[in-house]
Amino acid sequence: MAGVFERTSVRSVWGILTQVIHAYYNPAFTAVNLGLKVGEWMTAPVLFDSAHRLARGLAAREWGSEELVAAFFGRVQALEPRIGAFLTLQEAQALKQARVLDEARVRGEVLGALAGIPMALKDNVVTRGLRTTCASRLLENFHPTYTATAVERLLADGLVLMGKTNMDEFGMGSSTENSAYQVTANPWDLARVPGGSSGGSAAAVAAGMSCVAIGSDTGGSIRQPAAFCGLVGLKPTYGLVSRYGLVAYASSLDQIGPITRDVRDNAMLLDCLAAQDPRDATSLPTARRLTSGSCQSALGRDVKGLRLGIVRELNGSGVDSAIRDSLARAVQFFEAAGMCVEEVSLPRLDVALATYYVLAMAEASSNLARYDGVRYGIRARDAATLTDMYRSTRAGFGAEVKRRIMLGTYVLAAGYHDAYYKKAQQVRVLLRDDFETVFTRFDVLITPTTPGTAFRLGERVNDPLRMYLADIATIPVNLAGLPALSFPAGFDPEGMPIGLQLIGPALSEPLLYQVAYAYEQAHDWVQRHPVL
């Protein structure tokens, strides 16, 4: 592949020598500009570099967007049969977009901070003309007529969309085994799950098949796969990122957020995503939002004097010893950095899991009622009556989706609404009050992201209650509408990544990035990647 240097300079002997010397000292330049066979792309360092460093190379015209995007697609071609991260790819469109960016850069136009960086998008965020399935048979041929606000903002900043990633059907699951199309494998161990429901997005980044990715988080669906795959994942404050164009699972809990290799990349993406949207009634007003660039500006600030709370209820015997050890080491690091550390109790966390599943399933039952064969999705064509058409169409839902619709319908029924749904809403308010009380004493809380590392494929697929417990540490944050960040914090004895979670009050994303960045800079976890 010809590099930008070759396209804009005379091909002299001196130019060729310059490329060779540059390639020797710059592995990223070697991987992109000198051209590699598909098999060699699998170990090219450029594909595991962070987005902000690659963006600096693009801005300096050390390599071109088109070559970079082509290199990532080469790795997708090599690894996708083993990983199963993508449901839909748009290689021709992505290369065309990258070529336009290269030409604009040559003309000296001002581009976005991440212009030319390849990204993957969870398949429940709509994109005009590009198939959006939510990993469900009911939407297998759905091509939206509009694009989600979050995607519009990313494309406007110049990120290049590679395609849509696999997920648990309609976001309902914790392992990406509930997709109607394929199972996604964890790049660190192909016999294990990548987490869910944003498992395809996390696996794509961890495997070097995409530089960054976008997921959605209803009860941990960004943070849990980020932890399982050794990545950084943020669930933003509810209302900070527009939900316009996000296919609804549980509307009062859903949020779009970034999955990246390191903290700086994550902060850059959130600075791009965060904006008030008049098309989203739950979007926070301008006066309550983060200021432009505030997340990146927090990186590198001293953490001395900040108050850190260790949540007692999420660090007990149900958490693997390797994760408890990683948490203890992180706490020691923060203490040494001058943070004031103390254990804190949130006693109502023991009912958070039950509260979440009552509310999430109730909202899922309501939201998925639209898929009846009339208004949305596929339609059963051979039904004799309208009722038969409804029944035959909705038989296309997967087992987990059917389970949640049934349970949600039950808790909303006239005889049970007050006993279950209303009571869960009351408990949700109490949980939010507990967090508000704690944050009068602490700046940030720390917990494990998950009670264990990635489990094996098929291990829990027939044990839904055990599967639900994988989200026990992430669910309370969604109920309270707070931000939370999962960051890499080591590996267990079997070599699987461990993630820790930082929780802050509403709109404290810059603070979460500040604390996580301080830890990241003192460790090399984000420099490690799976060998495939």
Short mmCIF file of C-alpha atoms in Angstrom, two decimals:
data_model
loop_
_atom_site.label_atom_id
_atom_site.label_comp_id
_atom_site.label_asym_id
_atom_site.label_seq_id
_atom_site.Cartn_x
_atom_site.Cartn_y
_atom_site.Cartn_z
CA MET A 1 0.00 0.00 0.00
CA ALA A 2 1.33 3.42 -0.92
CA GLY A 3 1.69 5.82 2.00
CA VAL A 4 0.85 9.50 2.17
CA PHE A 5 4.56 10.28 1.80
CA GLU A 6 4.65 8.48 -1.54
CA ARG A 7 1.51 10.20 -2.81
CA THR A 8 2.74 13.69 -2.01
CA SER A 9 6.48 13.48 -2.75
CA VAL A 10 8.74 12.59 -5.64
CA ARG A 11 9.75 8.93 -5.42
CA SER A 12 13.44 9.60 -5.19
CA VAL A 13 16.11 7.34 -3.81
CA TRP A 14 16.30 9.63 -0.82
CA GLY A 15 12.54 9.27 -0.27
CA ILE A 16 12.77 5.49 -0.33
CA LEU A 17 15.69 5.53 2.12
CA THR A 18 13.73 7.86 4.40
CA GLN A 19 10.82 5.40 4.45
CA VAL A 20 13.05 2.47 5.26
CA ILE A 21 14.83 4.35 8.09
CA HIS A 22 11.49 5.63 9.45
CA ALA A 23 10.07 2.14 9.30
CA TYR A 24 12.97 0.73 11.28
CA TYR A 25 12.39 3.11 14.17
CA ASN A 26 8.59 3.33 13.93
CA PRO A 27 6.71 -0.02 14.04
CA ALA A 28 3.39 1.69 13.33
CA PHE A 29 4.76 3.16 10.09
CA THR A 30 6.07 -0.27 9.14
CA ALA A 31 2.70 -1.89 9.66
CA VAL A 32 0.78 0.62 7.57
CA ASN A 33 2.94 2.24 4.92
CA LEU A 34 5.27 -0.55 3.89
CA GLY A 35 2.39 -2.99 3.57
CA LEU A 36 1.89 -6.31 5.32
CA LYS A 37 0.25 -9.56 4.35
CA VAL A 38 -2.95 -10.38 6.18
CA GLY A 39 -1.22 -12.85 8.47
CA GLU A 40 1.42 -10.28 9.43
CA TRP A 41 -1.25 -7.73 10.35
CA MET A 42 -2.17 -10.00 13.23
CA THR A 43 0.91 -8.88 15.17
CA ALA A 44 1.36 -5.34 13.80
CA PRO A 45 1.91 -2.97 16.77
CA VAL A 46 -0.15 -0.21 15.14
CA LEU A 47 -3.33 -2.23 15.62
CA PHE A 48 -2.89 -2.23 19.40
CA ASP A 49 -1.86 1.40 19.75
CA SER A 50 -4.13 3.95 21.39
CA ALA A 51 -6.34 6.21 19.30
CA HIS A 52 -4.76 9.47 20.44
CA ARG A 53 -1.27 8.32 19.43
CA LEU A 54 -2.47 7.10 16.04
CA ALA A 55 -4.33 10.38 15.59
CA ARG A 56 -1.11 12.31 16.18
CA GLY A 57 0.55 10.27 13.45
CA LEU A 58 -2.33 11.00 11.11
CA ALA A 59 -2.20 14.72 11.89
CA ALA A 60 1.56 14.74 11.19
CA ARG A 61 0.89 12.79 7.96
CA GLU A 62 3.25 10.01 9.02
CA TRP A 63 0.63 7.65 7.64
CA GLY A 64 -2.78 7.99 6.02
CA SER A 65 -6.29 7.22 7.21
CA GLU A 66 -6.94 4.98 4.22
CA GLU A 67 -3.92 2.78 4.98
CA LEU A 68 -4.82 2.65 8.66
CA VAL A 69 -8.42 1.64 8.01
CA ALA A 70 -7.28 -0.96 5.44
CA ALA A 71 -4.91 -2.46 8.00
CA PHE A 72 -7.73 -2.88 10.53
CA PHE A 73 -9.96 -4.48 7.91
CA GLY A 74 -7.11 -6.85 7.10
CA ARG A 75 -7.07 -7.98 10.71
CA VAL A 76 -10.86 -8.35 10.70
CA GLN A 77 -10.56 -10.61 7.65
CA ALA A 78 -7.97 -12.73 9.45
CA LEU A 79 -9.64 -12.98 12.88
CA GLU A 80 -13.38 -12.55 12.44
CA PRO A 81 -14.05 -16.27 11.85
CA ARG A 82 -12.51 -16.98 15.27
CA ILE A 83 -13.78 -13.97 17.24
CA GLY A 84 -17.24 -13.28 15.77
CA ALA A 85 -17.22 -9.61 16.78
CA PHE A 86 -19.03 -8.04 13.80
CA LEU A 87 -22.52 -8.54 12.39
CA THR A 88 -22.24 -6.01 9.54
CA LEU A 89 -19.15 -4.50 7.88
CA GLN A 90 -18.93 -1.58 5.44
CA GLU A 91 -15.38 -1.74 4.13
CA ALA A 92 -15.93 0.17 0.87
CA GLN A 93 -17.71 3.05 2.61
CA ALA A 94 -15.10 3.20 5.38
CA LEU A 95 -12.20 3.33 2.92
CA LYS A 96 -13.98 6.04 0.93
CA GLN A 97 -14.52 8.11 4.09
CA ALA A 98 -10.85 7.65 5.05
CA ARG A 99 -9.73 8.71 1.56
CA VAL A 100 -11.79 11.91 1.81
CA LEU A 101 -10.16 12.67 5.18
CA ASP A 102 -6.68 12.13 3.73
CA GLU A 103 -7.43 14.53 0.89
CA ALA A 104 -8.79 17.12 3.34
CA ARG A 105 -5.66 16.80 5.45
CA VAL A 106 -3.43 17.32 2.41
CA ARG A 107 -5.39 20.50 1.63
CA GLY A 108 -4.65 21.72 5.16
CA GLU A 109 -8.24 21.60 6.44
CA VAL A 110 -8.81 21.54 10.20
CA LEU A 111 -10.11 18.10 11.24
CA GLY A 112 -11.38 16.60 14.47
CA ALA A 113 -9.00 15.32 17.12
CA LEU A 114 -9.73 11.69 16.19
CA ALA A 115 -10.30 12.15 12.46
CA GLY A 116 -9.38 9.00 10.55
CA ILE A 117 -9.54 6.65 13.55
CA PRO A 118 -11.52 3.42 12.88
CA MET A 119 -14.42 2.69 15.23
CA ALA A 120 -16.92 -0.12 15.75
CA LEU A 121 -20.55 0.45 16.74
CA LYS A 122 -22.86 -1.77 18.77
CA ASP A 123 -25.69 -3.01 16.61
CA ASN A 124 -28.46 -1.35 18.64
CA VAL A 125 -27.45 2.19 17.62
CA VAL A 126 -29.15 3.13 14.36
CA THR A 127 -27.31 4.29 11.25
CA ARG A 128 -29.06 5.53 8.11
CA GLY A 129 -28.99 2.88 5.40
CA LEU A 130 -26.72 0.51 7.37
CA ARG A 131 -28.41 -2.60 8.73
CA THR A 132 -29.26 -2.46 12.44
CA THR A 133 -30.43 -5.78 13.88
CA CYS A 134 -30.01 -5.63 17.68
CA ALA A 135 -28.76 -9.21 17.10
CA SER A 136 -32.40 -10.27 16.65
CA ARG A 137 -34.14 -12.14 13.84
CA LEU A 138 -37.01 -9.68 14.13
CA LEU A 139 -34.78 -6.91 12.72
CA GLU A 140 -32.56 -8.93 10.40
CA ASN A 141 -33.41 -6.74 7.38
CA PHE A 142 -33.93 -3.41 9.15
CA HIS A 143 -32.19 -0.48 7.45
CA PRO A 144 -32.89 2.73 9.44
CA THR A 145 -33.90 5.97 7.76
CA TYR A 146 -31.93 8.15 10.20
CA THR A 147 -28.70 8.14 12.22
CA ALA A 148 -28.39 8.31 16.01
CA THR A 149 -27.20 11.63 17.44
CA ALA A 150 -24.18 9.99 19.09
CA VAL A 151 -23.06 8.55 15.74
CA GLU A 152 -23.62 11.88 13.98
CA ARG A 153 -21.28 13.55 16.46
CA LEU A 154 -18.58 10.89 16.04
CA LEU A 155 -18.76 11.01 12.25
CA ALA A 156 -18.65 14.81 12.33
CA ASP A 157 -15.42 14.55 14.32
CA GLY A 158 -14.00 12.34 11.58
CA LEU A 159 -14.07 8.87 13.11
CA VAL A 160 -14.46 6.14 10.48
CA LEU A 161 -17.25 3.62 11.03
CA MET A 162 -16.11 0.08 10.19
CA GLY A 163 -19.35 -1.72 10.98
CA LYS A 164 -21.82 -2.96 13.60
CA THR A 165 -20.85 -5.36 16.37
CA ASN A 166 -22.49 -8.43 17.85
CA MET A 167 -24.42 -8.23 21.11
CA ASP A 168 -26.93 -10.06 23.27
CA GLU A 169 -30.31 -9.77 21.57
CA PHE A 170 -31.81 -6.35 22.35
CA GLY A 171 -29.09 -5.92 25.00
CA MET A 172 -30.48 -8.70 27.19
CA GLY A 173 -27.58 -10.76 28.49
CA SER A 174 -24.14 -10.68 30.06
CA SER A 175 -22.12 -12.88 27.72
CA THR A 176 -23.02 -12.13 24.04
CA GLU A 177 -24.23 -15.72 23.80
CA ASN A 178 -27.85 -14.59 23.29
CA SER A 179 -27.30 -13.22 19.78
CA ALA A 180 -29.55 -14.70 17.10
CA TYR A 181 -26.60 -14.84 14.67
CA GLN A 182 -23.37 -15.93 16.33
CA VAL A 183 -21.43 -16.27 19.57
CA THR A 184 -18.54 -13.87 20.22
CA ALA A 185 -15.32 -15.17 21.80
CA ASN A 186 -13.04 -13.37 24.25
CA PRO A 187 -9.73 -12.57 22.47
CA TRP A 188 -7.78 -13.39 25.65
CA ASP A 189 -9.18 -16.94 25.63
CA LEU A 190 -11.40 -18.06 22.75
CA ALA A 191 -13.15 -20.56 25.03
CA ARG A 192 -14.48 -17.75 27.24
CA VAL A 193 -17.15 -15.07 26.89
CA PRO A 194 -16.24 -11.42 26.19
CA GLY A 195 -19.03 -10.23 28.48
CA GLY A 196 -22.23 -8.60 27.41
CA SER A 197 -24.27 -7.17 26.09
CA SER A 198 -21.62 -5.03 24.34
CA GLY A 199 -19.35 -8.05 23.93
CA GLY A 200 -18.81 -7.58 20.20
CA SER A 201 -17.60 -4.01 20.69
CA ALA A 202 -15.21 -5.02 23.49
CA ALA A 203 -13.88 -8.06 21.60
CA ALA A 204 -13.24 -5.96 18.48
CA VAL A 205 -11.06 -3.49 20.39
CA ALA A 206 -9.28 -6.12 22.48
CA ALA A 207 -8.41 -8.18 19.37
CA GLY A 208 -7.06 -5.17 17.46
CA MET A 209 -9.92 -5.32 14.97
CA SER A 210 -11.02 -1.76 15.75
CA CYS A 211 -9.25 1.11 17.46
CA VAL A 212 -12.23 2.22 19.59
CA ALA A 213 -15.85 1.14 19.97
CA ILE A 214 -19.22 2.37 21.17
CA GLY A 215 -21.52 0.29 23.37
CA SER A 216 -24.62 0.80 25.47
CA ASP A 217 -25.00 0.18 29.19
CA THR A 218 -28.30 -0.71 30.86
CA GLY A 219 -26.96 -2.63 33.86
CA GLY A 220 -23.25 -2.97 33.14
CA SER A 221 -23.19 -3.79 29.43
CA ILE A 222 -20.18 -1.52 28.76
CA ARG A 223 -18.25 -1.96 32.01
CA GLN A 224 -18.54 -5.74 32.36
CA PRO A 225 -17.22 -6.60 28.85
CA ALA A 226 -14.54 -3.92 29.27
CA ALA A 227 -13.40 -5.67 32.46
CA PHE A 228 -13.53 -9.13 30.84
CA CYS A 229 -11.46 -7.92 27.86
CA GLY A 230 -8.90 -5.71 29.64
CA LEU A 231 -10.26 -2.37 28.40
CA VAL A 232 -11.56 0.97 29.69
CA GLY A 233 -15.34 1.35 29.60
CA LEU A 234 -17.53 4.22 30.78
CA LYS A 235 -21.21 4.35 31.64
CA PRO A 236 -21.94 8.12 31.57
CA THR A 237 -24.32 10.06 33.79
CA TYR A 238 -27.89 9.41 32.64
CA GLY A 239 -28.79 12.13 30.13
CA LEU A 240 -25.22 13.21 29.35
CA VAL A 241 -25.13 11.35 26.00
CA SER A 242 -28.16 11.47 23.73
CA ARG A 243 -30.23 8.29 23.53
CA TYR A 244 -31.85 9.40 20.27
CA GLY A 245 -31.29 6.48 17.90
CA LEU A 246 -30.51 3.93 20.60
CA VAL A 247 -32.95 1.03 20.30
CA ALA A 248 -34.67 0.92 23.68
CA TYR A 249 -34.31 -1.93 26.16
CA ALA A 250 -35.06 -0.16 29.46
CA SER A 251 -35.43 3.53 28.75
CA SER A 252 -34.79 4.83 32.27
CA LEU A 253 -31.52 2.89 32.48
CA ASP A 254 -29.96 2.85 28.98
CA GLN A 255 -26.90 4.97 28.16
CA ILE A 256 -24.45 5.06 25.24
CA GLY A 257 -20.76 5.11 26.15
CA PRO A 258 -17.19 4.46 24.89
CA ILE A 259 -14.98 1.36 25.08
CA THR A 260 -11.27 2.03 24.53
CA ARG A 261 -7.74 0.84 25.23
CA ASP A 262 -6.81 3.59 27.64
CA VAL A 263 -8.27 6.41 29.70
CA ARG A 264 -7.26 9.28 27.39
CA ASP A 265 -9.01 7.70 24.40
CA ASN A 266 -12.13 7.24 26.53
CA ALA A 267 -12.09 10.86 27.68
CA MET A 268 -11.66 12.11 24.11
CA LEU A 269 -14.65 10.10 22.92
CA LEU A 270 -16.85 11.29 25.77
CA ASP A 271 -15.91 14.92 25.07
CA CYS A 272 -17.17 14.27 21.54
CA LEU A 273 -20.35 12.46 22.60
CA ALA A 274 -21.52 14.72 25.41
CA ALA A 275 -23.95 17.34 24.13
CA GLN A 276 -27.52 18.38 24.74
CA ASP A 277 -29.94 16.99 22.16
CA PRO A 278 -33.41 18.53 21.66
CA ARG A 279 -34.52 15.24 20.08
CA ASP A 280 -33.97 13.39 23.40
CA ALA A 281 -36.37 14.40 26.18
CA THR A 282 -34.04 12.91 28.81
CA SER A 283 -30.99 14.89 27.60
CA LEU A 284 -29.62 17.09 30.37
CA PRO A 285 -29.93 20.86 29.82
CA THR A 286 -26.83 22.81 28.87
CA ALA A 287 -26.47 24.39 32.31
CA ARG A 288 -26.00 20.98 33.90
CA ARG A 289 -23.63 19.46 31.35
CA LEU A 290 -19.88 19.08 31.20
CA THR A 291 -17.97 21.85 29.49
CA SER A 292 -16.24 21.12 26.19
CA GLY A 293 -12.95 19.27 26.63
CA SER A 294 -13.38 19.02 30.40
CA CYS A 295 -12.71 15.28 30.51
CA GLN A 296 -9.35 15.50 28.76
CA SER A 297 -8.31 18.51 30.82
CA ALA A 298 -8.69 16.46 34.01
CA LEU A 299 -6.01 13.97 32.96
CA GLY A 300 -2.75 14.35 34.86
CA ARG A 301 -4.18 16.30 37.77
CA ASP A 302 -2.90 15.34 41.22
CA VAL A 303 -5.22 13.02 43.16
CA LYS A 304 -3.77 14.00 46.53
CA GLY A 305 -6.48 14.89 49.03
CA LEU A 306 -9.34 13.21 47.19
CA ARG A 307 -11.56 11.01 49.35
CA LEU A 308 -11.93 7.39 48.16
CA GLY A 309 -14.55 5.03 49.56
CA ILE A 310 -14.24 1.23 49.39
CA VAL A 311 -17.75 -0.25 49.16
CA ARG A 312 -17.86 -3.01 51.77
CA GLU A 313 -20.85 -4.88 50.29
CA LEU A 314 -19.09 -5.35 46.92
CA ASN A 315 -15.81 -6.73 48.27
CA GLY A 316 -16.95 -9.77 50.19
CA SER A 317 -16.65 -13.54 49.91
CA GLY A 318 -18.58 -13.64 46.63
CA VAL A 319 -15.70 -11.88 44.86
CA ASP A 320 -12.78 -13.94 43.49
CA SER A 321 -9.63 -13.68 45.60
CA ALA A 322 -7.57 -12.46 42.61
CA ILE A 323 -9.97 -9.54 42.15
CA ARG A 324 -9.93 -8.71 45.86
CA ASP A 325 -6.13 -8.72 45.73
CA SER A 326 -6.15 -6.36 42.73
CA LEU A 327 -8.52 -4.03 44.58
CA ALA A 328 -6.26 -4.07 47.65
CA ARG A 329 -3.21 -3.19 45.53
CA ALA A 330 -5.09 -0.36 43.86
CA VAL A 331 -6.17 1.00 47.22
CA GLN A 332 -2.57 0.89 48.43
CA PHE A 333 -1.51 2.82 45.34
CA PHE A 334 -4.14 5.52 45.89
CA GLU A 335 -3.21 5.81 49.57
CA ALA A 336 0.44 6.25 48.61
CA ALA A 337 -0.65 8.94 46.12
CA GLY A 338 -2.19 10.92 48.98
CA MET A 339 -5.85 9.99 48.70
CA CYS A 340 -7.88 9.61 51.89
CA VAL A 341 -9.18 6.03 51.85
CA GLU A 342 -11.92 4.63 54.03
CA GLU A 343 -14.39 1.76 53.90
CA VAL A 344 -18.03 2.72 53.36
CA SER A 345 -21.30 0.84 53.54
CA LEU A 346 -24.29 1.00 51.18
CA PRO A 347 -26.64 -1.39 53.01
CA ARG A 348 -29.43 -1.34 50.43
CA LEU A 349 -27.15 -2.80 47.73
CA ASP A 350 -28.37 -6.25 48.73
CA VAL A 351 -31.73 -5.50 47.07
CA ALA A 352 -30.32 -3.67 44.04
CA LEU A 353 -30.16 -6.76 41.82
CA ALA A 354 -33.80 -7.71 42.42
CA THR A 355 -34.90 -4.09 42.03
CA TYR A 356 -33.05 -3.77 38.73
CA TYR A 357 -34.52 -6.89 37.18
CA VAL A 358 -38.07 -5.97 38.15
CA LEU A 359 -37.72 -2.53 36.55
CA ALA A 360 -35.63 -3.55 33.54
CA MET A 361 -37.92 -6.43 32.62
CA ALA A 362 -41.02 -4.26 33.04
CA GLU A 363 -39.59 -1.63 30.70
CA ALA A 364 -38.42 -4.31 28.27
CA SER A 365 -41.92 -5.77 28.14
CA SER A 366 -43.33 -2.35 27.32
CA ASN A 367 -40.65 -1.40 24.78
CA LEU A 368 -40.68 -4.70 22.90
CA ALA A 369 -44.47 -4.75 22.56
CA ARG A 370 -43.98 -2.77 19.33
CA TYR A 371 -42.49 -5.81 17.58
CA ASP A 372 -45.80 -7.36 16.60
CA GLY A 373 -45.42 -7.83 12.85
CA VAL A 374 -47.42 -4.70 12.07
CA ARG A 375 -45.30 -1.69 12.97
CA TYR A 376 -41.73 -2.96 13.37
CA GLY A 377 -39.60 -5.91 12.35
CA ILE A 378 -40.44 -8.98 10.32
CA ARG A 379 -43.97 -10.25 9.80
CA ALA A 380 -45.17 -13.85 9.74
CA ARG A 381 -46.78 -14.19 6.29
CA ASP A 382 -48.62 -17.49 6.61
CA ALA A 383 -50.84 -16.65 9.61
CA ALA A 384 -54.58 -17.23 9.24
CA THR A 385 -55.67 -14.62 11.80
CA LEU A 386 -54.26 -11.44 13.35
CA THR A 387 -53.62 -13.24 16.65
CA ASP A 388 -51.77 -16.01 14.82
CA MET A 389 -49.65 -13.36 13.07
CA TYR A 390 -48.72 -11.79 16.40
CA ARG A 391 -47.87 -15.17 17.88
CA SER A 392 -45.87 -16.39 14.89
CA THR A 393 -43.96 -13.12 14.53
CA ARG A 394 -42.98 -12.88 18.19
CA ALA A 395 -41.84 -16.48 18.20
CA GLY A 396 -38.75 -15.04 16.51
CA PHE A 397 -37.53 -13.65 19.84
CA GLY A 398 -34.74 -15.59 21.53
CA ALA A 399 -35.21 -17.47 24.79
CA GLU A 400 -33.72 -14.77 27.03
CA VAL A 401 -35.81 -12.02 25.45
CA LYS A 402 -38.96 -14.10 25.85
CA ARG A 403 -38.09 -14.75 29.50
CA ARG A 404 -37.72 -11.04 30.22
CA ILE A 405 -40.89 -10.07 28.35
CA MET A 406 -42.86 -12.66 30.30
CA LEU A 407 -41.47 -11.58 33.68
CA GLY A 408 -41.91 -7.91 32.82
CA THR A 409 -45.51 -8.46 31.78
CA TYR A 410 -46.12 -10.32 35.05
CA VAL A 411 -44.80 -7.52 37.31
CA LEU A 412 -46.87 -4.96 35.39
CA ALA A 413 -50.10 -6.98 35.62
CA ALA A 414 -52.99 -5.38 37.49
CA GLY A 415 -52.77 -7.74 40.45
CA TYR A 416 -48.99 -7.42 40.90
CA HIS A 417 -48.12 -3.87 39.82
CA ASP A 418 -48.11 -2.39 43.34
CA ALA A 419 -46.41 -5.37 44.93
CA TYR A 420 -43.52 -5.53 42.46
CA TYR A 421 -43.11 -2.62 40.02
CA LYS A 422 -44.23 0.19 42.36
CA LYS A 423 -42.20 -1.25 45.24
CA ALA A 424 -39.11 -1.51 43.04
CA GLN A 425 -39.48 2.15 42.05
CA GLN A 426 -39.63 3.10 45.73
CA VAL A 427 -36.50 1.09 46.49
CA ARG A 428 -34.76 2.73 43.54
CA VAL A 429 -35.32 6.14 45.15
CA LEU A 430 -33.86 4.87 48.42
CA LEU A 431 -30.78 3.55 46.60
CA ARG A 432 -30.28 6.91 44.93
CA ASP A 433 -30.59 8.61 48.33
CA ASP A 434 -27.96 6.25 49.76
CA PHE A 435 -25.50 7.26 47.05
CA GLU A 436 -26.21 10.96 47.56
CA THR A 437 -25.54 10.59 51.28
CA VAL A 438 -22.27 8.75 50.70
CA PHE A 439 -21.06 11.39 48.24
CA THR A 440 -21.31 14.05 50.92
CA ARG A 441 -18.34 12.28 52.55
CA PHE A 442 -16.49 10.82 49.54
CA ASP A 443 -15.44 12.11 46.13
CA VAL A 444 -15.35 8.71 44.44
CA LEU A 445 -16.08 5.06 45.27
CA ILE A 446 -14.12 2.00 44.17
CA THR A 447 -15.42 -1.56 43.69
CA PRO A 448 -14.66 -4.61 41.58
CA THR A 449 -16.37 -4.29 38.19
CA THR A 450 -17.35 -7.96 38.31
CA PRO A 451 -17.21 -10.64 41.02
CA GLY A 452 -15.15 -12.91 38.73
CA THR A 453 -13.20 -12.83 35.49
CA ALA A 454 -14.58 -14.03 32.15
CA PHE A 455 -16.35 -17.37 32.45
CA ARG A 456 -16.38 -20.12 29.86
CA LEU A 457 -18.71 -20.19 26.87
CA GLY A 458 -21.83 -22.20 27.67
CA GLU A 459 -21.07 -22.29 31.39
CA ARG A 460 -24.02 -20.14 32.47
CA VAL A 461 -26.28 -20.00 29.44
CA ASN A 462 -28.77 -22.39 31.08
CA ASP A 463 -28.48 -20.81 34.53
CA PRO A 464 -29.99 -17.31 34.18
CA LEU A 465 -29.84 -16.46 37.88
CA ARG A 466 -26.11 -17.15 37.99
CA MET A 467 -25.70 -15.14 34.79
CA TYR A 468 -27.54 -12.17 36.32
CA LEU A 469 -25.16 -12.17 39.32
CA ALA A 470 -22.28 -11.19 36.99
CA ASP A 471 -23.74 -7.65 37.01
CA ILE A 472 -24.16 -7.28 40.76
CA ALA A 473 -21.53 -4.52 41.05
CA THR A 474 -22.58 -2.55 37.98
CA ILE A 475 -26.38 -2.51 38.29
CA PRO A 476 -26.70 -0.06 41.25
CA VAL A 477 -25.05 2.69 39.17
CA ASN A 478 -27.72 2.49 36.45
CA LEU A 479 -30.51 2.57 39.01
CA ALA A 480 -29.08 5.79 40.46
CA GLY A 481 -28.24 7.34 37.07
CA LEU A 482 -24.60 7.87 38.08
CA PRO A 483 -21.38 7.65 36.04
CA ALA A 484 -19.00 4.71 36.50
CA LEU A 485 -15.72 3.78 34.84
CA SER A 486 -14.15 0.31 34.56
CA PHE A 487 -10.37 0.26 34.11
CA PRO A 488 -7.79 -2.57 33.79
CA ALA A 489 -6.16 -3.58 37.09
CA GLY A 490 -4.25 -6.79 36.44
CA PHE A 491 -4.79 -10.43 35.55
CA ASP A 492 -5.94 -13.53 37.39
CA PRO A 493 -3.74 -16.67 37.68
CA GLU A 494 -5.16 -17.97 34.38
CA GLY A 495 -4.15 -14.80 32.53
CA MET A 496 -7.63 -13.28 32.25
CA PRO A 497 -8.04 -9.50 32.69
CA ILE A 498 -9.35 -7.96 35.90
CA GLY A 499 -11.30 -4.69 35.97
CA LEU A 500 -12.01 -2.28 38.82
CA GLN A 501 -14.84 0.24 38.89
CA LEU A 502 -14.87 3.88 39.96
CA ILE A 503 -18.25 5.45 40.78
CA GLY A 504 -18.86 9.18 41.18
CA PRO A 505 -21.75 11.57 41.70
CA ALA A 506 -23.67 12.86 38.69
CA LEU A 507 -21.52 14.63 36.07
CA SER A 508 -18.26 13.66 37.79
CA GLU A 509 -16.79 11.99 34.69
CA PRO A 510 -13.70 14.27 34.70
CA LEU A 511 -12.97 13.18 38.27
CA LEU A 512 -13.30 9.48 37.36
CA TYR A 513 -10.90 9.94 34.46
CA GLN A 514 -8.48 11.85 36.71
CA VAL A 515 -8.30 9.02 39.25
CA ALA A 516 -8.17 6.19 36.69
CA TYR A 517 -5.49 7.99 34.67
CA ALA A 518 -3.27 8.34 37.75
CA TYR A 519 -3.46 4.57 38.26
CA GLU A 520 -3.00 3.78 34.57
CA GLN A 521 0.17 5.86 34.26
CA ALA A 522 1.82 3.89 37.07
CA HIS A 523 1.04 0.47 35.57
CA ASP A 524 1.43 -1.26 32.21
CA TRP A 525 -1.87 -3.14 32.04
CA VAL A 526 -3.13 -1.21 29.01
CA GLN A 527 0.06 -1.97 27.06
CA ARG A 528 -0.67 -5.70 27.19
CA HIS A 529 -2.85 -7.36 24.57
CA PRO A 530 -3.92 -10.91 23.64
CA VAL A 531 -1.73 -12.94 21.33
CA LEU A 532 -3.85 -14.45 18.55
#
